[in-house]
Tab-separated table of C-alpha atoms in Angstrom:
chain	number	residue	atom	x	y	z
B	1	MET	CA	-46.970	-36.670	21.084
B	2	ILE	CA	-46.090	-36.986	17.687
B	3	THR	CA	-42.816	-36.314	15.852
B	4	LYS	CA	-43.937	-34.100	12.566
B	5	PRO	CA	-45.632	-30.530	13.720
B	6	VAL	CA	-48.908	-31.542	13.925
B	7	LYS	CA	-52.216	-28.743	15.022
B	8	ALA	CA	-51.723	-28.845	19.465
B	9	GLN	CA	-54.852	-30.403	21.020
B	10	GLU	CA	-56.961	-27.684	23.111
B	11	ALA	CA	-57.171	-27.192	26.772
B	12	ILE	CA	-60.730	-28.579	26.394
B	13	HIS	CA	-64.737	-27.648	29.045
B	14	ILE	CA	-66.903	-30.500	28.432
B	15	ASN	CA	-70.287	-29.576	28.259
B	16	LYS	CA	-71.057	-32.851	26.354
B	17	HIS	CA	-74.885	-32.308	27.182
B	18	LYS	CA	-75.913	-28.691	26.276
B	19	VAL	CA	-75.780	-27.918	22.602
B	20	PRO	CA	-75.153	-24.280	21.907
B	21	LEU	CA	-78.621	-22.411	20.988
B	22	TRP	CA	-77.467	-21.331	18.119
B	23	ALA	CA	-76.295	-24.891	16.686
B	24	VAL	CA	-80.397	-25.996	17.786
B	25	ILE	CA	-81.728	-23.430	15.542
B	26	VAL	CA	-79.285	-23.579	12.271
B	27	LEU	CA	-80.458	-27.338	12.305
B	28	PHE	CA	-83.764	-26.386	12.506
B	29	LEU	CA	-83.863	-24.889	8.802
B	30	VAL	CA	-84.497	-28.791	8.842
B	31	ALA	CA	-87.607	-28.093	10.255
B	32	LEU	CA	-88.597	-25.098	8.251
B	33	GLY	CA	-88.180	-27.060	4.932
B	34	GLY	CA	-88.096	-29.999	5.396
B	35	GLY	CA	-91.683	-30.853	3.924
B	36	ALA	CA	-91.215	-29.203	0.551
B	37	ALA	CA	-90.868	-31.732	-2.779
B	38	GLY	CA	-90.577	-28.377	-5.589
B	39	GLY	CA	-91.740	-24.636	-5.895
B	40	TYR	CA	-90.659	-22.452	-5.288
B	41	ALA	CA	-88.554	-21.082	-2.590
B	42	LEU	CA	-89.862	-18.360	0.398
B	43	SER	CA	-87.915	-15.179	-0.668
B	44	TYR	CA	-86.271	-12.800	1.890
B	45	GLN	CA	-89.576	-11.292	3.205
B	46	GLN	CA	-90.736	-14.474	3.723
B	47	ALA	CA	-87.886	-15.810	5.031
B	48	GLN	CA	-88.041	-12.749	7.833
B	49	GLN	CA	-91.608	-13.478	8.693
B	50	SER	CA	-90.299	-17.658	9.848
B	51	VAL	CA	-87.368	-15.770	11.785
B	52	LEU	CA	-90.149	-13.799	13.827
B	53	LYS	CA	-92.424	-16.818	14.222
B	54	THR	CA	-89.970	-18.957	15.089
B	55	GLY	CA	-88.008	-16.662	17.708
B	56	VAL	CA	-84.593	-17.621	15.494
B	57	PRO	CA	-82.903	-14.923	15.404
B	58	LYS	CA	-83.066	-12.670	12.570
B	59	ALA	CA	-79.882	-12.514	11.849
B	60	LEU	CA	-80.442	-16.217	9.951
B	61	ALA	CA	-82.962	-15.176	8.036
B	62	PRO	CA	-80.616	-15.373	4.396
B	63	VAL	CA	-79.563	-18.593	5.611
B	64	ILE	CA	-83.223	-20.296	5.639
B	65	SER	CA	-84.149	-18.412	2.337
B	66	ALA	CA	-81.320	-20.171	0.868
B	67	TYR	CA	-81.824	-23.372	2.038
B	68	GLU	CA	-85.317	-23.044	0.926
B	69	THR	CA	-84.145	-21.672	-2.482
B	70	VAL	CA	-81.713	-24.681	-3.090
B	71	THR	CA	-83.097	-27.263	-1.325
B	72	ASN	CA	-86.776	-26.732	-3.921
B	73	ASN	CA	-85.081	-25.561	-6.782
B	74	TYR	CA	-81.526	-28.076	-7.430
B	75	TYR	CA	-81.799	-29.690	-9.912
B	76	LYS	CA	-80.947	-32.559	-8.413
B	77	GLN	CA	-82.060	-34.260	-5.136
B	78	VAL	CA	-80.332	-32.078	-1.747
B	79	SER	CA	-79.666	-33.989	0.929
B	80	THR	CA	-81.282	-31.867	3.898
B	81	THR	CA	-78.494	-33.213	6.441
B	82	LYS	CA	-75.797	-32.302	4.029
B	83	LEU	CA	-76.822	-28.959	3.591
B	84	THR	CA	-76.764	-28.117	7.561
B	85	ASP	CA	-73.385	-29.958	8.241
B	86	GLY	CA	-72.234	-27.741	5.515
B	87	ALA	CA	-74.110	-24.555	6.850
B	88	ILE	CA	-72.412	-25.190	10.201
B	89	LYS	CA	-69.452	-26.012	8.867
B	90	GLY	CA	-69.662	-22.701	7.117
B	91	MET	CA	-70.088	-20.404	9.836
B	92	LEU	CA	-66.831	-22.427	11.233
B	93	SER	CA	-65.137	-21.452	9.291
B	94	SER	CA	-66.276	-18.270	8.540
B	95	LEU	CA	-63.956	-17.647	12.779
B	96	ASP	CA	-61.081	-18.074	11.143
B	97	ASP	CA	-60.397	-20.236	13.555
B	98	PRO	CA	-58.819	-24.411	13.398
B	99	TYR	CA	-59.614	-24.880	17.386
B	100	SER	CA	-63.428	-24.541	15.876
B	101	VAL	CA	-64.450	-27.408	14.264
B	102	TYR	CA	-68.127	-29.274	13.597
B	103	LEU	CA	-66.905	-33.347	14.223
B	104	GLN	CA	-68.918	-35.984	12.707
B	105	ASN	CA	-68.250	-39.293	12.920
B	106	ASN	CA	-64.357	-40.546	13.061
B	107	ASP	CA	-63.260	-37.514	14.041
B	108	LYS	CA	-66.165	-37.420	16.633
B	109	THR	CA	-65.379	-40.517	18.148
B	110	ASN	CA	-61.864	-39.944	18.313
B	111	LEU	CA	-62.190	-36.953	19.882
B	112	ASP	CA	-64.585	-38.640	22.792
B	113	ASP	CA	-61.496	-41.219	22.756
B	114	THR	CA	-58.889	-38.954	22.908
B	115	ILE	CA	-60.822	-37.580	26.304
B	116	SER	CA	-61.638	-41.135	27.841
B	117	ALA	CA	-58.122	-41.907	26.979
B	118	SER	CA	-60.338	-44.934	26.313
B	119	PHE	CA	-61.870	-46.974	22.935
B	120	GLY	CA	-62.522	-50.363	21.316
B	121	GLY	CA	-59.321	-51.905	19.989
B	122	ILE	CA	-57.061	-54.981	20.886
B	123	GLY	CA	-54.344	-53.887	23.076
B	124	ALA	CA	-51.589	-52.929	19.982
B	125	THR	CA	-49.645	-50.054	19.283
B	126	ILE	CA	-49.223	-49.409	15.952
B	127	GLN	CA	-45.898	-47.134	14.707
B	128	GLN	CA	-44.658	-45.990	10.726
B	129	ASP	CA	-41.404	-47.716	10.523
B	130	HIS	CA	-39.984	-45.630	7.384
B	131	ASN	CA	-41.980	-47.204	4.724
B	132	SER	CA	-43.970	-49.593	6.771
B	133	LEU	CA	-46.369	-50.115	9.879
B	134	SER	CA	-44.874	-51.967	12.877
B	135	ILE	CA	-46.921	-53.344	16.548
B	136	ALA	CA	-44.443	-51.066	18.725
B	137	SER	CA	-46.005	-52.284	21.934
B	138	ILE	CA	-48.773	-55.169	22.925
B	139	LEU	CA	-50.620	-54.289	26.149
B	140	PRO	CA	-50.780	-57.307	28.885
B	141	GLY	CA	-53.951	-59.324	28.715
B	142	THR	CA	-54.937	-57.518	25.948
B	143	PRO	CA	-56.785	-58.883	21.896
B	144	ALA	CA	-53.890	-58.359	20.549
B	145	LYS	CA	-52.125	-60.558	23.247
B	146	LYS	CA	-54.274	-63.208	23.390
B	147	ALA	CA	-54.247	-63.744	20.234
B	148	GLY	CA	-50.580	-64.196	19.533
B	149	MET	CA	-49.725	-61.212	18.140
B	150	LYS	CA	-46.111	-59.617	18.547
B	151	VAL	CA	-43.907	-56.259	18.517
B	152	GLY	CA	-42.075	-56.326	15.033
B	153	ASP	CA	-45.220	-57.842	13.571
B	154	VAL	CA	-45.544	-56.033	9.534
B	155	LEU	CA	-49.179	-55.049	9.664
B	156	LEU	CA	-50.301	-55.687	6.648
B	157	LYS	CA	-54.045	-55.883	6.017
B	158	VAL	CA	-57.461	-54.844	8.141
B	159	ASN	CA	-60.357	-57.071	8.259
B	160	GLY	CA	-59.360	-57.685	4.367
B	161	LYS	CA	-57.989	-54.617	3.235
B	162	ASP	CA	-54.661	-53.852	2.575
B	163	VAL	CA	-53.634	-51.085	4.704
B	164	SER	CA	-49.905	-51.170	4.069
B	165	LYS	CA	-49.877	-47.701	2.629
B	166	LYS	CA	-51.818	-45.962	5.439
B	167	THR	CA	-51.299	-43.564	7.696
B	168	VAL	CA	-50.802	-44.564	10.903
B	169	THR	CA	-54.762	-42.789	11.990
B	170	GLN	CA	-55.843	-44.546	9.635
B	171	ALA	CA	-54.684	-47.800	10.061
B	172	VAL	CA	-55.998	-47.507	13.956
B	173	ALA	CA	-59.284	-45.903	12.551
B	174	LYS	CA	-59.811	-49.409	10.729
B	175	ILE	CA	-58.845	-51.331	13.720
B	176	ARG	CA	-60.637	-49.829	16.532
B	177	GLY	CA	-64.455	-50.328	16.886
B	178	LYS	CA	-67.488	-51.150	18.618
B	179	ILE	CA	-67.272	-52.938	22.417
B	180	GLY	CA	-67.684	-57.024	20.905
B	181	THR	CA	-67.226	-56.484	17.634
B	182	THR	CA	-64.294	-58.916	15.196
B	183	VAL	CA	-61.835	-57.403	13.747
B	184	ALA	CA	-59.246	-59.704	11.615
B	185	VAL	CA	-55.672	-58.379	11.848
B	186	THR	CA	-53.055	-60.075	8.584
B	187	VAL	CA	-49.490	-59.092	9.825
B	188	LYS	CA	-46.408	-60.240	7.938
B	189	ARG	CA	-44.005	-61.681	10.416
B	190	GLY	CA	-40.282	-62.224	8.545
B	191	SER	CA	-41.443	-64.449	5.596
B	192	LYS	CA	-44.192	-66.025	7.017
B	193	GLN	CA	-48.309	-64.321	7.237
B	194	ALA	CA	-50.370	-64.426	9.744
B	195	THR	CA	-53.960	-63.028	10.187
B	196	PHE	CA	-55.639	-62.542	13.619
B	197	SER	CA	-59.122	-62.484	14.189
B	198	MET	CA	-59.809	-61.340	17.377
B	199	LYS	CA	-63.040	-59.456	19.598
B	200	ARG	CA	-62.117	-56.048	20.399
B	201	LYS	CA	-62.534	-55.007	23.854
B	202	LYS	CA	-62.722	-51.375	25.973
B	203	ILE	CA	-58.398	-50.392	25.740
B	204	THR	CA	-57.591	-47.907	28.581
B	205	VAL	CA	-54.537	-45.383	27.502
B	206	ASP	CA	-51.488	-45.234	30.242
B	207	THR	CA	-51.443	-41.810	29.512
B	208	VAL	CA	-49.026	-41.363	32.370
B	209	ILE	CA	-45.892	-43.718	33.114
B	210	GLY	CA	-43.178	-43.291	34.582
B	211	LYS	CA	-39.492	-44.700	35.397
B	212	LEU	CA	-36.003	-44.014	37.329
B	213	ALA	CA	-33.969	-41.994	35.562
B	214	PRO	CA	-31.257	-44.434	34.313
B	215	ALA	CA	-28.396	-42.149	35.432
B	216	ASN	CA	-30.319	-41.398	38.390
B	217	LYS	CA	-32.109	-44.203	40.464
B	218	GLN	CA	-32.881	-41.410	42.497
B	219	VAL	CA	-34.750	-39.776	40.117
B	220	GLY	CA	-38.071	-40.015	39.153
B	221	VAL	CA	-38.695	-39.440	34.708
B	222	ILE	CA	-42.794	-39.160	34.866
B	223	THR	CA	-44.240	-38.048	31.360
B	224	ILE	CA	-47.170	-37.350	30.840
B	225	SER	CA	-48.829	-37.802	26.737
B	226	THR	CA	-51.842	-36.250	26.610
B	227	PHE	CA	-54.054	-34.588	29.977
B	228	SER	CA	-57.002	-37.201	28.981
B	229	GLU	CA	-59.492	-38.667	32.287
B	230	PRO	CA	-58.146	-40.829	34.067
B	231	THR	CA	-54.804	-38.447	33.646
B	232	VAL	CA	-55.031	-37.254	37.516
B	233	LYS	CA	-55.451	-40.920	39.137
B	234	GLN	CA	-52.712	-42.636	37.184
B	235	PHE	CA	-50.488	-39.491	37.819
B	236	LYS	CA	-51.002	-39.391	41.915
B	237	ALA	CA	-50.200	-44.122	41.189
B	238	THR	CA	-47.463	-42.826	39.379
B	239	VAL	CA	-45.845	-40.643	41.914
B	240	LYS	CA	-46.876	-43.180	44.375
B	241	LYS	CA	-44.536	-45.751	42.440
B	242	LEU	CA	-41.712	-43.582	42.185
B	243	ARG	CA	-41.971	-42.254	45.380
B	244	LYS	CA	-41.464	-46.217	46.837
B	245	GLU	CA	-38.893	-47.056	44.470
B	246	GLY	CA	-36.937	-44.960	45.758
B	247	ALA	CA	-36.898	-41.260	43.841
B	248	LYS	CA	-36.515	-38.052	45.915
B	249	SER	CA	-37.860	-35.927	42.753
B	250	PHE	CA	-38.471	-35.550	39.713
B	251	ILE	CA	-38.358	-34.755	35.485
B	252	LEU	CA	-42.189	-34.288	34.462
B	253	ASP	CA	-41.639	-34.426	30.564
B	254	LEU	CA	-44.503	-32.685	28.654
B	255	ARG	CA	-42.435	-32.527	25.984
B	256	GLN	CA	-44.954	-33.741	22.138
B	257	ASN	CA	-48.156	-33.862	24.833
B	258	PRO	CA	-50.392	-31.213	22.800
B	259	GLY	CA	-52.551	-30.920	25.476
B	260	GLY	CA	-56.765	-32.302	25.946
B	261	MET	CA	-58.576	-31.525	29.347
B	262	MET	CA	-58.189	-28.051	30.928
B	263	THR	CA	-59.669	-29.882	34.304
B	264	ALA	CA	-56.771	-32.404	34.523
B	265	ALA	CA	-53.594	-29.926	34.464
B	266	LEU	CA	-55.573	-27.593	36.853
B	267	SER	CA	-55.764	-30.472	39.089
B	268	ILE	CA	-51.933	-31.320	38.407
B	269	SER	CA	-50.421	-28.058	38.573
B	270	SER	CA	-52.115	-28.066	42.110
B	271	MET	CA	-50.277	-30.617	42.885
B	272	PHE	CA	-47.221	-28.631	43.231
B	273	SER	CA	-48.320	-25.019	44.162
B	274	LYS	CA	-49.110	-23.715	47.508
B	275	ASN	CA	-53.498	-23.911	48.290
B	276	GLY	CA	-54.559	-20.364	47.798
B	277	GLN	CA	-51.677	-19.679	44.851
B	278	THR	CA	-53.536	-18.740	41.675
B	279	VAL	CA	-52.518	-21.891	38.451
B	280	MET	CA	-54.272	-20.418	35.965
B	281	GLN	CA	-57.232	-17.198	35.006
B	282	ILE	CA	-59.695	-17.552	32.124
B	283	GLU	CA	-60.811	-14.595	30.259
B	284	ASP	CA	-63.612	-14.431	28.108
B	285	ARG	CA	-64.801	-11.536	25.296
B	286	ASN	CA	-65.967	-9.279	27.189
B	287	GLY	CA	-62.867	-9.024	29.775
B	288	ALA	CA	-63.894	-11.148	32.920
B	289	LYS	CA	-62.320	-13.262	34.485
B	290	GLU	CA	-62.587	-16.789	36.492
B	291	VAL	CA	-59.367	-17.024	38.216
B	292	TYR	CA	-58.450	-21.038	39.666
B	293	LYS	CA	-56.427	-21.854	42.865
B	294	ALA	CA	-55.472	-24.194	43.971
B	295	GLY	CA	-56.324	-26.286	47.439
B	296	LYS	CA	-57.788	-29.376	48.232
B	297	LYS	CA	-61.313	-29.470	45.195
B	298	LEU	CA	-58.287	-29.123	42.782
B	299	ASP	CA	-56.187	-31.553	43.866
B	300	GLY	CA	-57.907	-33.666	46.481
B	301	GLY	CA	-55.533	-32.956	49.040
B	302	PHE	CA	-52.257	-34.303	46.943
B	303	LYS	CA	-48.904	-32.478	46.255
B	304	VAL	CA	-45.591	-33.290	44.977
B	305	THR	CA	-43.252	-30.829	46.770
B	306	GLU	CA	-40.243	-32.765	46.137
B	307	LYS	CA	-37.742	-30.704	43.856
B	308	THR	CA	-38.998	-31.034	39.350
B	309	ALA	CA	-37.793	-29.639	36.624
B	310	VAL	CA	-40.398	-29.528	33.821
B	311	LEU	CA	-39.041	-30.862	29.961
B	312	ILE	CA	-41.233	-28.938	27.277
B	313	ASP	CA	-40.486	-28.711	23.456
B	314	GLY	CA	-42.328	-27.045	20.353
B	315	ASN	CA	-45.697	-29.732	20.608
B	316	SER	CA	-46.035	-28.631	23.980
B	317	ALA	CA	-49.308	-27.426	24.184
B	318	SER	CA	-52.419	-25.706	25.539
B	319	ALA	CA	-52.891	-27.870	28.925
B	320	SER	CA	-49.235	-28.338	28.665
B	321	GLU	CA	-48.402	-25.087	28.600
B	322	ILE	CA	-50.697	-24.609	31.585
B	323	THR	CA	-49.045	-27.673	33.716
B	324	ALA	CA	-45.501	-25.988	32.913
B	325	ALA	CA	-46.568	-22.368	33.483
B	326	ALA	CA	-48.304	-23.074	36.660
B	327	LEU	CA	-45.025	-24.563	37.882
B	328	HIS	CA	-43.195	-22.158	36.632
B	329	GLN	CA	-44.566	-19.073	38.417
B	330	ASN	CA	-45.896	-20.624	41.484
B	331	SER	CA	-43.412	-23.523	42.257
B	332	GLN	CA	-40.135	-21.872	40.851
B	333	ILE	CA	-39.711	-25.593	38.586
B	334	PRO	CA	-36.810	-24.741	36.214
B	335	LEU	CA	-38.288	-25.756	32.030
B	336	VAL	CA	-35.894	-27.203	30.681
B	337	GLY	CA	-36.473	-27.931	26.375
B	338	GLU	CA	-37.335	-26.003	23.652
B	339	LYS	CA	-40.097	-22.990	23.279
B	340	SER	CA	-43.461	-24.724	23.585
B	341	PHE	CA	-46.047	-24.361	20.645
B	342	GLY	CA	-48.195	-21.223	22.413
B	343	LYS	CA	-51.716	-21.820	22.332
B	344	GLY	CA	-53.293	-20.188	24.682
B	345	THR	CA	-57.124	-20.729	24.364
B	346	VAL	CA	-59.929	-22.790	25.772
B	347	GLN	CA	-62.616	-24.724	23.508
B	348	ASN	CA	-65.658	-26.116	24.583
B	349	VAL	CA	-67.175	-29.048	23.356
B	350	GLY	CA	-70.833	-29.493	22.910
B	351	GLU	CA	-72.464	-32.864	21.260
B	352	MET	CA	-75.315	-32.225	18.901
B	353	SER	CA	-76.345	-36.141	18.278
B	354	SER	CA	-74.459	-39.289	18.937
B	355	ASN	CA	-72.197	-38.804	16.121
B	356	LYS	CA	-71.493	-35.222	15.421
B	357	GLU	CA	-70.510	-32.545	17.861
B	358	LEU	CA	-69.289	-29.365	18.347
B	359	LYS	CA	-66.039	-28.472	19.577
B	360	LEU	CA	-65.840	-23.861	20.273
B	361	THR	CA	-63.705	-21.350	21.359
B	362	VAL	CA	-65.336	-19.481	23.958
B	363	ALA	CA	-62.238	-17.596	25.787
B	364	LYS	CA	-58.125	-17.837	26.493
B	365	TRP	CA	-56.327	-18.474	29.432
B	366	LEU	CA	-53.856	-17.209	31.238
B	367	THR	CA	-50.955	-17.435	33.158
B	368	PRO	CA	-50.880	-17.048	36.973
B	369	ASP	CA	-48.887	-13.065	36.132
B	370	GLY	CA	-51.718	-12.593	33.880
B	371	THR	CA	-49.693	-13.673	30.641
B	372	TRP	CA	-50.916	-14.713	27.233
B	373	ILE	CA	-49.037	-17.042	25.837
B	374	ASN	CA	-50.275	-16.961	22.545
B	375	HIS	CA	-48.483	-17.477	19.873
B	376	LYS	CA	-45.710	-17.115	21.915
B	377	GLY	CA	-45.317	-19.702	23.981
B	378	LEU	CA	-43.177	-20.233	27.220
B	379	THR	CA	-39.528	-20.193	26.878
B	380	PRO	CA	-36.883	-22.418	28.758
B	381	ASP	CA	-34.814	-21.749	31.214
B	382	VAL	CA	-32.545	-24.288	30.817
B	383	LYS	CA	-32.423	-24.684	26.576
B	384	VAL	CA	-31.215	-27.628	24.700
B	385	ALA	CA	-31.965	-28.397	21.768
B	386	TYR	CA	-33.224	-31.558	20.152
B	387	PRO	CA	-29.599	-34.113	18.371
B	388	ALA	CA	-29.661	-33.835	14.697
B	389	ALA	CA	-30.661	-37.499	14.540
B	390	ALA	CA	-33.373	-36.926	15.911
B	391	LYS	CA	-34.674	-34.791	12.837
B	392	ILE	CA	-33.374	-36.651	10.378
B	393	THR	CA	-36.531	-36.736	7.481
B	394	LEU	CA	-38.869	-40.569	6.982
B	395	ILE	CA	-37.702	-42.812	4.568
B	396	ASN	CA	-40.502	-42.874	2.152
B	397	ALA	CA	-39.247	-45.485	-0.144
B	398	THR	CA	-39.767	-49.256	0.069
B	399	GLN	CA	-36.088	-50.293	-0.666
B	400	LEU	CA	-32.421	-48.375	-1.450
B	401	LYS	CA	-29.443	-49.648	-3.644
B	402	PRO	CA	-26.788	-48.858	-5.044
B	403	GLY	CA	-26.592	-45.986	-7.661
B	404	ASP	CA	-29.872	-44.645	-5.750
B	405	LYS	CA	-29.624	-41.308	-5.141
B	406	GLY	CA	-31.902	-38.414	-3.312
B	407	SER	CA	-33.105	-37.490	0.081
B	408	ASP	CA	-33.846	-40.671	1.147
B	409	VAL	CA	-30.429	-42.199	0.912
B	410	LYS	CA	-29.234	-39.522	2.758
B	411	SER	CA	-32.132	-39.610	5.441
B	412	LEU	CA	-29.946	-43.403	5.619
B	413	GLN	CA	-26.724	-41.800	5.191
B	414	GLN	CA	-27.834	-40.063	8.214
B	415	MET	CA	-29.046	-43.282	9.732
B	416	LEU	CA	-25.575	-44.301	9.452
B	417	LYS	CA	-24.370	-41.641	10.874
B	418	ALA	CA	-25.881	-41.586	13.438
B	419	LEU	CA	-25.216	-44.851	14.539
B	420	LYS	CA	-21.259	-45.182	14.044
B	421	ILE	CA	-21.983	-47.614	11.390
B	422	GLY	CA	-19.502	-47.599	8.535
B	423	SER	CA	-17.664	-44.329	6.583
B	424	ALA	CA	-20.451	-43.088	4.478
B	425	THR	CA	-20.278	-39.731	3.588
B	426	VAL	CA	-23.834	-37.549	3.816
B	427	ASN	CA	-24.055	-37.194	0.199
B	428	GLY	CA	-27.266	-38.037	-1.572
B	429	GLN	CA	-25.516	-41.046	-3.693
B	430	TYR	CA	-25.610	-44.659	-2.564
B	431	ASP	CA	-22.062	-44.911	-3.329
B	432	ASP	CA	-19.845	-47.907	-2.208
B	433	ALA	CA	-19.015	-46.703	1.165
B	434	THR	CA	-22.437	-46.403	1.385
B	435	GLN	CA	-23.413	-49.787	0.637
B	436	ALA	CA	-20.507	-51.186	3.102
B	437	ALA	CA	-21.976	-49.916	5.831
B	438	VAL	CA	-25.227	-51.119	5.214
B	439	LYS	CA	-24.270	-54.624	4.601
B	440	SER	CA	-22.413	-54.133	8.399
B	441	PHE	CA	-25.832	-53.501	9.389
B	442	GLN	CA	-27.524	-56.522	8.608
B	443	GLU	CA	-24.868	-58.982	8.726
B	444	ALA	CA	-24.242	-57.354	12.912
B	445	ASN	CA	-28.444	-57.986	12.867
B	446	GLU	CA	-28.932	-61.020	11.208
B	447	LEU	CA	-30.379	-59.621	8.523
B	448	ASP	CA	-29.834	-60.905	4.805
B	449	ALA	CA	-26.434	-58.977	3.951
B	450	SER	CA	-27.138	-58.314	0.250
B	451	GLY	CA	-25.899	-54.622	0.822
B	452	THR	CA	-29.248	-53.526	-0.485
B	453	ALA	CA	-31.461	-51.240	1.670
B	454	ASP	CA	-34.643	-53.039	1.749
B	455	GLN	CA	-37.894	-52.639	4.863
B	456	ASP	CA	-36.657	-54.811	7.309
B	457	THR	CA	-33.002	-53.518	7.072
B	458	LEU	CA	-34.982	-49.943	6.745
B	459	ALA	CA	-36.673	-50.804	10.099
B	460	ALA	CA	-34.515	-52.264	11.576
B	461	LEU	CA	-32.152	-49.117	11.673
B	462	ALA	CA	-34.641	-46.715	13.029
B	463	GLN	CA	-35.755	-49.010	15.940
B	464	LYS	CA	-32.064	-48.609	16.094
B	465	LEU	CA	-31.740	-44.892	15.868
B	466	SER	CA	-35.319	-44.459	17.875
B	467	ALA	CA	-33.364	-47.527	21.187
B	468	GLN	CA	-30.324	-44.905	20.828
B	469	LEU	CA	-32.459	-41.409	21.271
B	470	THR	CA	-34.112	-42.622	23.959
B	471	LYS	CA	-31.160	-43.818	26.018
B	472	ASP	CA	-29.433	-40.824	25.162
B	473	ASP	CA	-31.384	-37.926	25.243
B	474	PRO	CA	-30.292	-34.889	26.165
B	475	MET	CA	-32.598	-32.739	27.228
B	476	VAL	CA	-33.213	-35.500	30.647
B	477	ALA	CA	-30.215	-35.482	31.095
B	478	ALA	CA	-29.856	-31.517	31.682
B	479	ALA	CA	-33.483	-31.740	33.767
B	480	VAL	CA	-30.999	-34.424	35.664
B	481	LYS	CA	-28.664	-32.021	36.734
B	482	GLU	CA	-30.890	-29.132	37.510
B	483	VAL	CA	-32.499	-31.564	40.009
B	484	THR	CA	-30.111	-33.656	41.867
B	485	LYS	CA	-27.320	-29.637	41.657
């Protein structure tokens, strides 16, 4: 999940082949006026007659009239596709629901990639190191690995176009593409530049990662980054692997997990529940409820009975909250960390064409005991806050030097303090003490010891701080205590 505040992802029902009737009706507007090249628009009464003849709901008569008026009378040629897309977007916007959206092109592709946890790419993970983009990890056997890319390479261009100032999301969108197509990625490594030409291949994302806790090798830490199509299979494999490695208890890390597929959340929730226990309820707009109960149908007979704790934070949302609530209420598994996001609605996804789909909120979901957590979230049993170092604001400047002042300098000083480098005061002024601390860090890390925080220095500081935060994680430490007491 992402470190900045983000909109939560949905607990999604997948319905990729059935398009809602009313969505088809709106698209049908094209057919009603497609042949007209000029003349007068349909009157409201004529539009009503057209509606009655075609079986379209009477309420759409004004929409058809407006469509005809625009297509026949606007002083410029108008794209009918643009008009219908706009009508659909307007309809959804009127719901005042951020989770009901009309997805087109890249937005549709991104959702599909998230659901499937696979895409056409090169197998390299990109991260933002303050003012630059760099390669954070490379999967074995992927185009990036075979081409010779390395962790730490600074991303400059994709297919000859500068991406150095793009966001991670924008850069990733440029690199991903149709499987089998070629992409050229230019990076900076030290003082040199290199361009790697690679054929995109299918990349499957590991949505589940497991390792033994550094402080206790009998505790397995399982991190789920999102709930996607392969998540359940990956989760089972991870539990089995950790058991073989000696894990006697588990920590399920759902921090920074924005949600995903409801079916995956239900399956994993069932693994920690006794057969017959309610793992979640869905309530439609008429108050009718559908109850999901633990059992072989959901979990395939695979159960996790070891002592467990769940980590949550403000970006644990939707499917993450479904899982956390079920484990907490059914098996008295403690929640550790910070209050969760609080998203209690369910969305359906309907494919409208090869590059368009509609995501619509269709119900609200309730915890096993019937609680609706929307805008409320789940409160942890053991409250543990992130350390101050985890909340340091990103540095936007490409370079900081003696004499500079402001929030970026303050962030630099906070990083130095967190890493126990030098004795600079956090005052937002690049003074002598700050320069000395920066120079000390540069010397210790074989960087140009100028005392000026250049791009390489800022990136190295960010990496060191990230590693320290991962190693000294107070939430994991608290969870280890819970599962070993």
